[in-house]
């Protein structure tokens, strides 16, 4: 009998930048957060702008429609909450997650 052991490693590219605010708020609502807390978090996520600078030139400010603020205390927590149900959808092996990295280990006979 042949046995195959394997691992699948996934690194979500730009994970913090791709979070859909509406989906995140719905997930937080399912955890039982109050309306006022959800409203506060929605306010924290929405109407954010960013620009960059290079050689004393500043780019035009752009409205950010997705993602969580990087460098914030809440960013990693909200990102983890956003993807924490991923193991529920992995139908093979054990799924382990750390920040935006995921590993699924499996064995077949």
PDB file of C-alpha atoms in Angstrom, residues 3 5 10-12 51 55 57 92-93 100:
ATOM      1  CA  UNK A   3       1.109   6.350   1.259  1.00  0.00           C
ATOM      2  CA  UNK A   5       2.104  12.667   2.606  1.00  0.00           C
ATOM      3  CA  UNK A  10      -0.782  29.308   1.098  1.00  0.00           C
ATOM      4  CA  UNK A  11       0.362  32.888   1.602  1.00  0.00           C
ATOM      5  CA  UNK A  12      -2.454  35.329   0.907  1.00  0.00           C
ATOM      6  CA  UNK A  51      -1.321  58.882  -0.798  1.00  0.00           C
ATOM      7  CA  UNK A  55      11.274  63.111  -3.848  1.00  0.00           C
ATOM      8  CA  UNK A  57       6.193  64.869  -4.716  1.00  0.00           C
ATOM      9  CA  UNK A  92      -8.808  17.260   3.494  1.00  0.00           C
ATOM     10  CA  UNK A  93      -6.198  17.153   6.214  1.00  0.00           C
ATOM     11  CA  UNK A 100      -2.020  35.499   6.474  1.00  0.00           C
TER      12      UNK A 100
END
